[in-house]
Short mmCIF file of C-alpha atoms in Angstrom, two decimals:
data_model
loop_
_atom_site.label_atom_id
_atom_site.label_comp_id
_atom_site.label_asym_id
_atom_site.label_seq_id
_atom_site.Cartn_x
_atom_site.Cartn_y
_atom_site.Cartn_z
CA UNK F 1 -15.47 10.16 -0.77
CA UNK F 2 -12.26 10.02 -2.69
CA UNK F 3 -11.66 6.87 -4.76
CA UNK F 4 -9.21 5.59 -7.35
CA UNK F 5 -9.93 3.25 -10.21
CA UNK F 6 -7.36 1.07 -12.04
CA UNK F 7 -8.69 -0.08 -15.34
CA UNK F 8 -7.64 -3.64 -16.10
CA UNK F 9 -6.69 -6.03 -13.35
CA UNK F 10 -4.20 -7.73 -15.65
CA UNK F 11 -2.13 -6.35 -18.50
CA UNK F 12 0.13 -8.47 -20.71
CA UNK F 13 2.92 -7.05 -22.99
CA UNK F 14 5.86 -8.39 -24.86
CA UNK F 15 9.37 -7.52 -23.87
CA UNK F 16 10.28 -4.15 -25.55
CA UNK F 17 6.65 -3.09 -25.95
CA UNK F 18 5.05 -0.01 -24.46
CA UNK F 19 3.60 -0.40 -20.99
CA UNK F 20 0.48 1.57 -20.10
CA UNK F 21 -1.33 1.11 -16.83
CA UNK F 22 -4.42 3.21 -16.28
CA UNK F 23 -5.49 5.02 -13.12
CA UNK F 24 -8.37 7.44 -12.66
CA UNK F 25 -9.28 9.25 -9.49
CA UNK F 26 -12.38 11.02 -8.27
CA UNK F 27 -11.81 14.38 -6.59
CA UNK F 28 -12.99 17.91 -6.92
CA UNK F 29 -9.62 19.03 -5.45
CA UNK F 30 -6.40 17.94 -7.14
CA UNK F 31 -4.89 15.40 -4.87
CA UNK F 32 -1.40 13.96 -4.49
CA UNK F 33 -1.11 10.76 -6.55
CA UNK F 34 1.25 7.86 -6.31
CA UNK F 35 2.22 4.65 -8.05
CA UNK F 36 3.59 1.79 -5.99
CA UNK F 37 5.07 -1.53 -7.26
CA UNK F 38 5.02 -4.88 -5.59
CA UNK F 39 7.39 -7.58 -6.80
CA UNK F 40 6.53 -11.22 -5.98
CA UNK F 41 6.74 -11.97 -2.28
CA UNK F 42 7.74 -8.45 -1.35
CA UNK F 43 6.11 -5.42 0.16
CA UNK F 44 5.18 -2.34 -1.85
CA UNK F 45 7.70 0.31 -2.90
CA UNK F 46 7.19 3.80 -4.22
CA UNK F 47 7.59 4.14 -7.97
CA UNK F 48 6.73 7.78 -8.35
CA UNK F 49 4.52 10.53 -6.92
CA UNK F 50 2.68 13.62 -8.14
CA UNK F 51 2.60 16.57 -5.74
CA UNK F 52 1.58 19.42 -8.11
CA UNK F 53 5.12 20.47 -8.95
CA UNK F 54 5.03 19.14 -12.53
CA UNK F 55 2.37 17.23 -14.44
CA UNK F 56 4.82 14.75 -15.90
CA UNK F 57 6.56 12.74 -13.19
CA UNK F 58 9.47 10.54 -13.67
CA UNK F 59 10.04 7.54 -11.43
CA UNK F 60 12.45 4.68 -10.96
CA UNK F 61 13.22 1.96 -13.52
CA UNK F 62 12.21 4.15 -16.52
CA UNK F 63 8.60 4.61 -15.47
CA UNK F 64 6.73 7.89 -15.75
CA UNK F 65 3.21 9.14 -15.25
CA UNK F 66 1.33 12.23 -16.41
CA UNK F 67 -1.29 14.00 -14.33
CA UNK F 68 -4.23 15.17 -16.42
CA UNK F 69 -6.70 17.19 -14.43
CA UNK F 70 -9.23 17.41 -17.26
CA UNK F 71 -9.37 13.65 -17.46
CA UNK F 72 -8.85 13.00 -13.71
CA UNK F 73 -6.15 10.52 -14.76
CA UNK F 74 -2.66 9.53 -13.71
CA UNK F 75 -1.63 6.73 -16.12
CA UNK F 76 1.69 4.97 -15.72
CA UNK F 77 3.85 4.38 -18.79
CA UNK F 78 7.19 2.88 -19.78
CA UNK F 79 8.43 2.99 -23.36
CA UNK F 80 9.98 -0.47 -23.39
CA UNK F 81 9.05 -3.30 -21.11
CA UNK F 82 11.60 -5.49 -19.47
CA UNK F 83 11.06 -8.96 -18.02
CA UNK F 84 11.96 -7.55 -14.60
CA UNK F 85 8.98 -5.17 -14.77
CA UNK F 86 6.59 -8.11 -14.11
CA UNK F 87 4.83 -7.16 -10.83
CA UNK F 88 1.71 -5.72 -9.37
CA UNK F 89 1.21 -2.06 -9.61
CA UNK F 90 -1.01 0.09 -7.34
CA UNK F 91 -2.23 3.59 -7.86
CA UNK F 92 -2.99 5.59 -4.68
CA UNK F 93 -4.39 8.99 -3.85
CA UNK F 94 -4.37 11.17 -0.82
CA UNK F 95 -7.78 11.52 0.83
CA UNK F 96 -9.86 14.66 0.97
CA UNK F 97 -10.19 14.47 4.68
CA UNK F 98 -7.18 15.44 6.73
CA UNK F 99 -5.95 12.81 9.17
CA UNK F 100 -6.88 9.82 7.15
CA UNK F 101 -4.78 7.42 5.13
CA UNK F 102 -3.88 6.89 1.48
CA UNK F 103 -6.53 5.32 -0.69
CA UNK F 104 -5.27 2.51 -2.94
CA UNK F 105 -6.70 1.06 -6.19
CA UNK F 106 -7.25 -2.62 -6.57
CA UNK F 107 -4.00 -3.15 -8.48
CA UNK F 108 -2.91 -4.20 -11.96
CA UNK F 109 -0.78 -7.19 -12.52
CA UNK F 110 1.73 -6.67 -15.34
CA UNK F 111 3.00 -9.73 -17.19
CA UNK F 112 5.93 -9.52 -19.61
CA UNK F 113 6.57 -12.23 -22.13
CA UNK F 114 9.72 -12.78 -24.15
CA UNK V 1 18.81 1.80 4.83
CA UNK V 2 15.32 2.50 6.12
CA UNK V 3 13.33 -0.43 7.21
CA UNK V 4 9.95 -1.75 8.23
CA UNK V 5 10.28 -5.24 9.68
CA UNK V 6 7.42 -7.68 10.13
CA UNK V 7 8.22 -10.39 12.58
CA UNK V 8 6.77 -13.33 10.65
CA UNK V 9 6.65 -13.87 6.86
CA UNK V 10 4.45 -16.91 7.11
CA UNK V 11 2.09 -18.11 9.80
CA UNK V 12 -0.35 -20.94 10.06
CA UNK V 13 -2.89 -20.78 12.80
CA UNK V 14 -6.04 -22.63 13.79
CA UNK V 15 -9.57 -21.16 14.01
CA UNK V 16 -10.11 -19.51 17.39
CA UNK V 17 -6.43 -18.85 18.15
CA UNK V 18 -5.20 -15.46 19.15
CA UNK V 19 -2.76 -14.12 16.61
CA UNK V 20 -0.15 -11.33 17.03
CA UNK V 21 1.48 -9.74 14.07
CA UNK V 22 4.35 -7.51 14.95
CA UNK V 23 5.80 -4.55 12.99
CA UNK V 24 8.85 -2.43 13.85
CA UNK V 25 10.18 0.57 11.97
CA UNK V 26 13.59 2.21 12.41
CA UNK V 27 12.82 5.54 10.69
CA UNK V 28 11.35 7.35 13.69
CA UNK V 29 8.09 7.69 11.79
CA UNK V 30 5.02 8.97 13.58
CA UNK V 31 2.49 7.22 11.39
CA UNK V 32 2.01 3.50 11.17
CA UNK V 33 -0.55 1.44 9.27
CA UNK V 34 -1.87 -2.09 8.89
CA UNK V 35 -3.30 -3.15 5.54
CA UNK V 36 -4.83 -6.36 4.36
CA UNK V 37 -4.13 -7.46 0.78
CA UNK V 38 -6.39 -9.97 -1.07
CA UNK V 39 -6.45 -10.83 -4.76
CA UNK V 40 -8.81 -8.55 -6.65
CA UNK V 41 -9.47 -6.37 -3.70
CA UNK V 42 -6.19 -4.53 -3.50
CA UNK V 43 -5.09 -3.03 -0.19
CA UNK V 44 -7.66 -2.35 2.44
CA UNK V 45 -6.84 -0.35 5.60
CA UNK V 46 -7.43 -2.09 8.86
CA UNK V 47 -6.10 0.38 11.48
CA UNK V 48 -3.63 3.19 11.64
CA UNK V 49 -1.88 5.25 14.31
CA UNK V 50 -0.58 8.75 14.29
CA UNK V 51 1.04 8.57 17.68
CA UNK V 52 1.91 6.37 20.51
CA UNK V 53 -1.13 4.91 22.22
CA UNK V 54 -3.36 6.37 19.56
CA UNK V 55 -5.30 4.40 16.98
CA UNK V 56 -7.89 4.99 14.31
CA UNK V 57 -10.12 2.50 12.57
CA UNK V 58 -9.70 2.03 8.92
CA UNK V 59 -12.11 0.50 6.44
CA UNK V 60 -12.25 -3.01 7.79
CA UNK V 61 -11.42 -3.09 11.54
CA UNK V 62 -13.92 -5.76 12.54
CA UNK V 63 -12.22 -8.78 14.05
CA UNK V 64 -8.89 -6.91 14.63
CA UNK V 65 -7.36 -4.72 17.33
CA UNK V 66 -4.05 -2.89 17.47
CA UNK V 67 -1.51 -1.80 20.04
CA UNK V 68 1.09 0.96 19.86
CA UNK V 69 2.92 1.19 23.11
CA UNK V 70 6.12 2.47 21.60
CA UNK V 71 6.73 4.76 18.64
CA UNK V 72 8.60 2.19 16.62
CA UNK V 73 6.26 -0.78 17.15
CA UNK V 74 2.72 -1.32 15.86
CA UNK V 75 1.02 -4.68 16.54
CA UNK V 76 -2.04 -6.18 14.93
CA UNK V 77 -4.04 -8.58 16.98
CA UNK V 78 -6.61 -11.12 15.87
CA UNK V 79 -8.46 -12.02 19.07
CA UNK V 80 -10.06 -15.16 17.65
CA UNK V 81 -8.82 -16.01 14.19
CA UNK V 82 -11.25 -17.13 11.51
CA UNK V 83 -10.74 -18.66 8.11
CA UNK V 84 -11.89 -15.45 6.39
CA UNK V 85 -8.90 -13.71 7.89
CA UNK V 86 -6.57 -15.80 5.80
CA UNK V 87 -4.72 -13.09 3.94
CA UNK V 88 -1.52 -11.10 3.34
CA UNK V 89 -1.01 -8.42 6.02
CA UNK V 90 1.14 -5.40 5.19
CA UNK V 91 2.54 -2.96 7.71
CA UNK V 92 3.68 0.48 6.63
CA UNK V 93 4.97 3.69 8.15
CA UNK V 94 5.32 7.36 7.12
CA UNK V 95 6.43 10.68 8.51
CA UNK V 96 3.99 12.97 10.22
CA UNK V 97 2.03 15.14 7.86
CA UNK V 98 0.73 12.42 5.49
CA UNK V 99 -0.82 14.76 3.05
CA UNK V 100 2.40 16.54 2.52
CA UNK V 101 4.64 13.55 1.90
CA UNK V 102 2.32 10.66 1.24
CA UNK V 103 5.14 8.17 0.92
CA UNK V 104 4.56 4.97 2.75
CA UNK V 105 7.31 2.56 3.61
CA UNK V 106 6.12 -1.06 3.63
CA UNK V 107 7.32 -4.23 5.28
CA UNK V 108 7.60 -7.39 3.28
CA UNK V 109 4.26 -8.69 4.50
CA UNK V 110 2.99 -11.49 6.76
CA UNK V 111 1.06 -14.24 5.01
CA UNK V 112 -1.40 -15.69 7.45
CA UNK V 113 -3.30 -18.92 6.88
CA UNK V 114 -6.09 -19.84 9.26
CA UNK V 115 -7.17 -23.50 9.22
#
């Protein structure tokens, strides 16, 4: 069965530092991949998605992610963290089986200190 | 602006009570979903629906049921609430053809506490 692993449940960075959130998927067929963000007391919103058009995907708020098939990875990065980036981030993957729902990772909480 | 609205942001119920969580979307989406979110466990799918009056079990359907009488509304029902159902519940919707689009639109969540 398809699965997605987020390495690190909690990541802390200083304001202005590089943000790197890791996501690996398991699939023999390249899936569609997504990053969602959840700000405190809110629902999730789409940050960016990979749908095989380009391996480097740019999203909102300066985030981007690179699809690497050889590493089965889809890590999320941002060159310079801002205090407003503090949130929980979820990686998700489309399932192998048609008619079933997105599979989410367990999430990574990003803390940004001044 | 597209919207998924969950009727209650915060609920407190007693063990054994019947609980209804309502979700309405205004995007004419075919697909609707109920997830449960717990710290360290991420999002776990409870039920989803691809059409009116249609439902599919997700990963953790035990203790829950759903109703979809109209396209825009998807209700989650806890027949007899228990303390281990204390959680954040998230409703989401998407267009038909999930694999092609994949984008889910989420409500703000309903935080349920069962005493």
